[in-house]
Amino acid sequence: MATKDKDLNDLFLDTLKDIYFAEKQILKALPKMAKAATSDKLRAAFEKHGGETEGQVERLEQIFELLGKPARGKTCDAIMGILDEGKEIMDEYKGTNALDAGLLAAAQAVEHYEISRYGTLKTWANELGMKDAVRLLDETLKQEKTTDESLTKLAETAVNLAAAA
Amino acid sequence: MATKDKDLNDLFLDTLKDIYFAEKQILKALPKMAKAATSDKLRAAFEKHGGETEGQVERLEQIFELLGKPARGKTCDAIMGILDEGKEIMDEYKGTNALDAGLLAAAQAVEHYEISRYGTLKTWANELGMKDAVRLLDETLKQEKTTDESLTKLAETAVNLAAAA
């Protein structure tokens, strides 16, 4: 399994494939989450993030191109597990006033997975001297952090207050 | 599946069980990650976080007690997926100079999952008026954020530089 001459370049490419697969799964999940949301604000947030995710997929494709490699995903068990938990919440809390709080929690778990992966990739791109990749990864990283902050605000205000009422 | 009278209290308890299961899995994984690490600093970081994780499990048990519920975990697909990816890295990069970088990435994905779950639980505890739970969750949340920051520093300096050399 282990090849002694594997290095940080291989790890970078493997992780790029991992997050590429993850983004494509997220792109499929977001419209379902938007449809399930009862709050208009939450639905709008999911729809907005769907558009951003398309841009993030394109940036990943640009990095594959910089590396001269085909853009290919690699099954990411982590995102599958995170999204499965989200689906479970959608089933178990459907029709209850805690559904939106559960959807927000699922979305924030997704955001944090992405923040960790993009942070890691940016650090490695820096060390590998890939300036263009650093710029692209940083753009997405900032977007993910902003999304997470706006989800936190939603969680702290309207959505959960309704659930607790 | 869905019960109309489920509310934020149920969601809080379900999520508490999810992170309780996750922490127990992390507690099992950390010694393996420490053993696999080639850098002394990284090994020490994993060992330190193992000790902290024991305290986090205890705080969760205190919250179960506050709720008058038995401390029980509930299978958490997300953490299983995240840890599986970590195991894969350990296998595929064993003996290479990128192993520590991969271990750091895996550990940061774990940290971010925890940060998202503790952040969510703290927000809900606040809304449910559970002051003691808020305090306990906040203590763990701060610890997780500090751990993530120190892992980021490690990733930016010694460990990955060795991998890129």
Short mmCIF file of C-alpha atoms in Angstrom, two decimals:
data_model
loop_
_atom_site.label_atom_id
_atom_site.label_comp_id
_atom_site.label_asym_id
_atom_site.label_seq_id
_atom_site.Cartn_x
_atom_site.Cartn_y
_atom_site.Cartn_z
CA MET A 1 0.00 0.00 0.00
CA ALA A 2 2.63 2.54 1.10
CA THR A 3 5.14 3.61 -1.52
CA LYS A 4 8.30 4.98 0.05
CA ASP A 5 8.68 7.64 -2.62
CA LYS A 6 5.25 9.19 -2.12
CA ASP A 7 5.57 12.79 -1.00
CA LEU A 8 3.66 15.96 -0.22
CA ASN A 9 2.80 16.42 -3.92
CA ASP A 10 0.94 13.09 -3.87
CA LEU A 11 -0.79 13.95 -0.63
CA PHE A 12 -1.86 17.31 -2.09
CA LEU A 13 -3.33 15.61 -5.17
CA ASP A 14 -5.10 12.93 -3.08
CA THR A 15 -6.64 15.58 -0.84
CA LEU A 16 -7.65 17.68 -3.84
CA LYS A 17 -9.53 14.64 -5.21
CA ASP A 18 -11.14 14.12 -1.81
CA ILE A 19 -12.53 17.66 -1.56
CA TYR A 20 -13.52 17.63 -5.27
CA PHE A 21 -15.67 14.56 -4.60
CA ALA A 22 -17.00 16.22 -1.43
CA GLU A 23 -17.99 19.46 -3.22
CA LYS A 24 -19.90 17.49 -5.86
CA GLN A 25 -21.83 15.66 -3.14
CA ILE A 26 -22.56 18.95 -1.38
CA LEU A 27 -23.81 20.39 -4.66
CA LYS A 28 -26.36 17.54 -4.82
CA ALA A 29 -27.34 17.85 -1.14
CA LEU A 30 -27.91 21.61 -0.93
CA PRO A 31 -31.11 21.79 -3.05
CA LYS A 32 -32.62 19.01 -0.88
CA MET A 33 -31.69 20.91 2.27
CA ALA A 34 -33.12 24.14 0.81
CA LYS A 35 -36.37 22.33 -0.03
CA ALA A 36 -36.62 20.89 3.48
CA ALA A 37 -35.99 24.21 5.27
CA THR A 38 -39.07 25.88 6.74
CA SER A 39 -37.50 29.32 7.29
CA ASP A 40 -37.21 31.53 4.21
CA LYS A 41 -33.90 32.92 5.45
CA LEU A 42 -32.43 29.45 5.81
CA ARG A 43 -33.69 28.39 2.38
CA ALA A 44 -32.12 31.52 0.87
CA ALA A 45 -28.83 30.79 2.67
CA PHE A 46 -28.72 27.25 1.24
CA GLU A 47 -29.55 28.49 -2.25
CA LYS A 48 -26.85 31.17 -2.08
CA HIS A 49 -24.29 28.61 -0.92
CA GLY A 50 -25.27 26.33 -3.82
CA GLY A 51 -24.16 29.05 -6.21
CA GLU A 52 -20.92 29.57 -4.29
CA THR A 53 -20.23 25.84 -4.32
CA GLU A 54 -20.36 25.83 -8.13
CA GLY A 55 -17.62 28.47 -8.10
CA GLN A 56 -15.62 26.41 -5.64
CA VAL A 57 -15.82 23.36 -7.92
CA GLU A 58 -14.54 25.51 -10.80
CA ARG A 59 -11.60 26.74 -8.72
CA LEU A 60 -10.70 23.13 -7.88
CA GLU A 61 -10.79 22.32 -11.60
CA GLN A 62 -8.38 25.21 -12.21
CA ILE A 63 -5.98 23.70 -9.67
CA PHE A 64 -6.16 20.27 -11.35
CA GLU A 65 -5.31 22.10 -14.57
CA LEU A 66 -2.34 23.87 -12.94
CA LEU A 67 -1.10 20.42 -11.92
CA GLY A 68 -1.68 19.06 -15.43
CA LYS A 69 -3.97 16.36 -14.00
CA PRO A 70 -7.54 15.42 -14.94
CA ALA A 71 -10.16 16.68 -12.46
CA ARG A 72 -11.26 13.50 -10.74
CA GLY A 73 -12.89 12.84 -7.40
CA LYS A 74 -11.99 10.13 -4.94
CA THR A 75 -14.65 8.75 -2.58
CA CYS A 76 -14.60 10.83 0.58
CA ASP A 77 -15.96 8.79 3.51
CA ALA A 78 -15.97 11.85 5.74
CA ILE A 79 -18.43 13.89 3.67
CA MET A 80 -20.63 10.83 3.09
CA GLY A 81 -20.87 10.35 6.86
CA ILE A 82 -21.55 14.04 7.51
CA LEU A 83 -24.26 14.19 4.82
CA ASP A 84 -25.82 10.90 6.02
CA GLU A 85 -26.25 12.44 9.45
CA GLY A 86 -27.94 15.42 7.82
CA LYS A 87 -30.36 13.12 5.97
CA GLU A 88 -31.16 11.33 9.22
CA ILE A 89 -32.05 14.66 10.87
CA MET A 90 -34.26 15.58 7.91
CA ASP A 91 -36.15 12.29 8.33
CA GLU A 92 -36.38 12.28 12.10
CA TYR A 93 -37.33 15.94 12.57
CA LYS A 94 -39.55 16.41 9.51
CA GLY A 95 -42.63 18.39 10.49
CA THR A 96 -41.20 19.44 13.86
CA ASN A 97 -40.17 22.96 14.85
CA ALA A 98 -36.59 21.78 15.45
CA LEU A 99 -36.04 20.80 11.79
CA ASP A 100 -34.35 24.05 10.77
CA ALA A 101 -32.04 23.94 13.79
CA GLY A 102 -31.03 20.42 12.72
CA LEU A 103 -30.48 21.49 9.10
CA LEU A 104 -28.30 24.37 10.28
CA ALA A 105 -26.23 22.01 12.43
CA ALA A 106 -25.73 19.66 9.46
CA ALA A 107 -24.71 22.55 7.21
CA GLN A 108 -22.21 23.82 9.76
CA ALA A 109 -20.64 20.37 10.08
CA VAL A 110 -20.21 20.42 6.27
CA GLU A 111 -18.69 23.94 6.39
CA HIS A 112 -16.19 22.94 9.05
CA TYR A 113 -15.10 19.90 7.07
CA GLU A 114 -14.45 22.16 4.09
CA ILE A 115 -12.66 24.77 6.22
CA SER A 116 -10.30 22.10 7.54
CA ARG A 117 -9.57 20.67 4.07
CA TYR A 118 -9.06 24.03 2.33
CA GLY A 119 -6.88 25.24 5.23
CA THR A 120 -4.71 22.14 4.90
CA LEU A 121 -4.49 22.39 1.10
CA LYS A 122 -3.57 26.08 1.28
CA THR A 123 -0.77 25.35 3.78
CA TRP A 124 0.60 22.60 1.53
CA ALA A 125 0.29 24.68 -1.65
CA ASN A 126 2.36 27.36 0.13
CA GLU A 127 5.03 24.87 1.05
CA LEU A 128 5.06 23.46 -2.48
CA GLY A 129 5.49 26.98 -3.89
CA MET A 130 2.21 26.85 -5.86
CA LYS A 131 1.27 30.53 -5.72
CA ASP A 132 -1.75 30.37 -8.05
CA ALA A 133 -3.19 27.43 -6.13
CA VAL A 134 -2.70 29.30 -2.84
CA ARG A 135 -4.72 32.22 -4.21
CA LEU A 136 -7.56 29.99 -5.45
CA LEU A 137 -7.69 27.96 -2.22
CA ASP A 138 -7.63 31.09 -0.11
CA GLU A 139 -10.55 32.56 -2.03
CA THR A 140 -12.66 29.48 -1.29
CA LEU A 141 -11.45 29.26 2.31
CA LYS A 142 -12.57 32.84 3.00
CA GLN A 143 -15.96 32.12 1.40
CA GLU A 144 -16.46 29.02 3.57
CA LYS A 145 -15.60 30.93 6.73
CA THR A 146 -18.04 33.71 5.81
CA THR A 147 -20.76 31.11 5.13
CA ASP A 148 -20.12 29.46 8.49
CA GLU A 149 -20.35 32.82 10.27
CA SER A 150 -23.65 33.67 8.61
CA LEU A 151 -25.03 30.21 9.51
CA THR A 152 -23.95 30.81 13.11
CA LYS A 153 -25.88 34.11 13.13
CA LEU A 154 -28.95 32.36 11.73
CA ALA A 155 -28.60 29.63 14.38
CA GLU A 156 -28.34 32.18 17.18
CA THR A 157 -31.34 34.21 16.12
CA ALA A 158 -34.53 33.52 14.24
CA VAL A 159 -34.32 29.87 13.35
CA ASN A 160 -33.57 28.30 16.70
CA LEU A 161 -35.69 30.73 18.64
CA ALA A 162 -38.66 29.45 16.65
CA ALA A 163 -37.63 25.90 17.49
CA ALA A 164 -37.37 26.63 21.19
CA ALA A 165 -40.69 28.48 21.32
CA MET B 1 -39.89 8.20 11.85
CA ALA B 2 -40.74 11.85 12.51
CA THR B 3 -42.71 12.61 15.63
CA LYS B 4 -44.49 15.95 15.44
CA ASP B 5 -43.88 16.69 19.11
CA LYS B 6 -40.10 16.32 18.92
CA ASP B 7 -38.41 19.59 19.77
CA LEU B 8 -35.07 21.29 20.38
CA ASN B 9 -34.65 19.35 23.65
CA ASP B 10 -34.72 16.08 21.71
CA LEU B 11 -32.33 17.42 19.10
CA PHE B 12 -29.96 18.56 21.86
CA LEU B 13 -29.97 15.10 23.45
CA ASP B 14 -29.51 13.33 20.07
CA THR B 15 -26.55 15.56 19.24
CA LEU B 16 -25.07 15.08 22.71
CA LYS B 17 -25.17 11.29 22.12
CA ASP B 18 -23.56 11.81 18.69
CA ILE B 19 -20.58 13.76 20.05
CA TYR B 20 -20.28 11.42 23.07
CA PHE B 21 -19.87 8.49 20.66
CA ALA B 22 -17.44 10.57 18.57
CA GLU B 23 -15.25 11.50 21.56
CA LYS B 24 -14.98 7.85 22.59
CA GLN B 25 -13.84 6.92 19.07
CA ILE B 26 -11.32 9.78 19.08
CA LEU B 27 -10.02 8.57 22.43
CA LYS B 28 -9.27 5.19 20.80
CA ALA B 29 -7.74 6.72 17.65
CA LEU B 30 -5.36 9.23 19.26
CA PRO B 31 -2.84 6.73 20.70
CA LYS B 32 -2.62 5.06 17.25
CA MET B 33 -2.01 8.44 15.61
CA ALA B 34 0.62 9.30 18.26
CA LYS B 35 2.36 5.97 17.63
CA ALA B 36 2.36 6.55 13.86
CA ALA B 37 3.74 10.13 14.05
CA THR B 38 7.42 10.50 13.19
CA SER B 39 7.85 14.01 14.63
CA ASP B 40 8.27 14.19 18.41
CA LYS B 41 6.31 17.45 18.51
CA LEU B 42 3.37 15.89 16.70
CA ARG B 43 3.44 12.81 18.92
CA ALA B 44 3.44 15.07 21.99
CA ALA B 45 0.52 17.09 20.58
CA PHE B 46 -1.56 13.92 20.06
CA GLU B 47 -0.72 12.66 23.55
CA LYS B 48 -1.68 16.00 25.11
CA HIS B 49 -4.96 16.02 23.21
CA GLY B 50 -5.68 12.48 24.42
CA GLY B 51 -5.62 13.79 27.99
CA GLU B 52 -7.86 16.72 27.07
CA THR B 53 -10.30 14.39 25.34
CA GLU B 54 -10.74 12.43 28.59
CA GLY B 55 -11.79 15.68 30.26
CA GLN B 56 -14.18 16.43 27.41
CA VAL B 57 -15.84 13.02 27.83
CA GLU B 58 -16.28 13.78 31.55
CA ARG B 59 -17.89 17.15 30.80
CA LEU B 60 -20.33 15.44 28.42
CA GLU B 61 -21.18 12.97 31.20
CA GLN B 62 -21.90 15.93 33.50
CA ILE B 63 -24.34 17.31 30.92
CA PHE B 64 -26.13 13.94 30.65
CA GLU B 65 -26.42 14.08 34.44
CA LEU B 66 -27.84 17.62 34.33
CA LEU B 67 -30.47 16.29 31.93
CA GLY B 68 -31.16 13.31 34.18
CA LYS B 69 -30.34 10.94 31.31
CA PRO B 70 -27.89 8.03 31.14
CA ALA B 71 -24.66 8.85 29.24
CA ARG B 72 -25.08 6.88 26.04
CA GLY B 73 -23.50 7.26 22.61
CA LYS B 74 -25.28 6.98 19.27
CA THR B 75 -23.35 5.84 16.20
CA CYS B 76 -21.90 8.91 14.53
CA ASP B 77 -21.33 8.24 10.81
CA ALA B 78 -19.47 11.52 10.41
CA ILE B 79 -16.65 10.73 12.83
CA MET B 80 -16.39 7.17 11.51
CA GLY B 81 -15.86 8.56 8.01
CA ILE B 82 -13.36 11.17 9.17
CA LEU B 83 -11.35 8.60 11.16
CA ASP B 84 -11.49 6.08 8.29
CA GLU B 85 -9.85 8.66 6.03
CA GLY B 86 -7.16 9.14 8.67
CA LYS B 87 -6.50 5.38 8.79
CA GLU B 88 -6.24 5.31 4.99
CA ILE B 89 -3.58 8.06 5.10
CA MET B 90 -1.67 6.14 7.78
CA ASP B 91 -1.63 3.06 5.51
CA GLU B 92 -0.89 4.81 2.24
CA TYR B 93 1.80 7.18 3.53
CA LYS B 94 3.49 4.90 6.07
CA GLY B 95 7.26 5.26 5.77
CA THR B 96 7.04 8.37 3.56
CA ASN B 97 8.06 11.88 4.60
CA ALA B 98 4.48 13.11 4.03
CA LEU B 99 3.01 10.89 6.78
CA ASP B 100 3.05 13.56 9.50
CA ALA B 101 1.44 16.12 7.19
CA GLY B 102 -1.33 13.58 6.51
CA LEU B 103 -1.79 12.84 10.22
CA LEU B 104 -2.04 16.57 10.93
CA ALA B 105 -4.68 16.96 8.22
CA ALA B 106 -6.69 14.07 9.69
CA ALA B 107 -6.45 15.52 13.19
CA GLN B 108 -7.60 18.95 12.00
CA ALA B 109 -10.61 17.42 10.23
CA VAL B 110 -11.50 15.78 13.58
CA GLU B 111 -11.04 19.10 15.46
CA HIS B 112 -13.28 20.94 13.03
CA TYR B 113 -16.03 18.34 13.38
CA GLU B 114 -15.88 18.80 17.14
CA ILE B 115 -15.80 22.60 16.87
CA SER B 116 -18.97 22.54 14.75
CA ARG B 117 -20.79 20.15 17.12
CA TYR B 118 -19.81 21.94 20.35
CA GLY B 119 -20.66 25.32 18.79
CA THR B 120 -24.11 24.02 17.85
CA LEU B 121 -24.71 22.44 21.26
CA LYS B 122 -23.63 25.62 23.06
CA THR B 123 -26.04 27.72 20.96
CA TRP B 124 -28.89 25.34 21.72
CA ALA B 125 -28.05 25.09 25.44
CA ASN B 126 -28.22 28.89 25.54
CA GLU B 127 -31.63 28.91 23.90
CA LEU B 128 -32.87 26.18 26.23
CA GLY B 129 -31.70 28.19 29.24
CA MET B 130 -29.24 25.51 30.40
CA LYS B 131 -26.59 27.74 31.97
CA ASP B 132 -24.41 24.97 33.45
CA ALA B 133 -24.37 23.10 30.15
CA VAL B 134 -23.38 26.32 28.32
CA ARG B 135 -20.39 26.71 30.66
CA LEU B 136 -19.26 23.09 30.20
CA LEU B 137 -19.68 23.19 26.41
CA ASP B 138 -17.87 26.49 26.15
CA GLU B 139 -14.92 25.12 28.10
CA THR B 140 -14.54 22.25 25.64
CA LEU B 141 -15.16 24.48 22.62
CA LYS B 142 -12.32 26.81 23.64
CA GLN B 143 -10.02 23.83 24.17
CA GLU B 144 -10.82 22.44 20.71
CA LYS B 145 -10.14 25.80 19.07
CA THR B 146 -6.80 26.10 20.87
CA THR B 147 -5.87 22.56 19.80
CA ASP B 148 -6.76 23.37 16.18
CA GLU B 149 -4.62 26.52 16.28
CA SER B 150 -1.63 24.66 17.65
CA LEU B 151 -2.03 21.95 14.98
CA THR B 152 -2.13 24.70 12.33
CA LYS B 153 1.14 26.10 13.67
CA LEU B 154 2.71 22.64 13.58
CA ALA B 155 1.44 22.17 9.99
CA GLU B 156 2.90 25.49 8.91
CA THR B 157 6.32 24.90 10.38
CA ALA B 158 8.43 21.91 11.21
CA VAL B 159 6.30 18.98 10.23
CA ASN B 160 5.33 19.86 6.69
CA LEU B 161 8.65 21.49 5.89
CA ALA B 162 10.24 18.11 6.57
CA ALA B 163 7.71 16.51 4.22
CA ALA B 164 8.41 19.02 1.46
CA ALA B 165 12.19 18.73 1.83
#
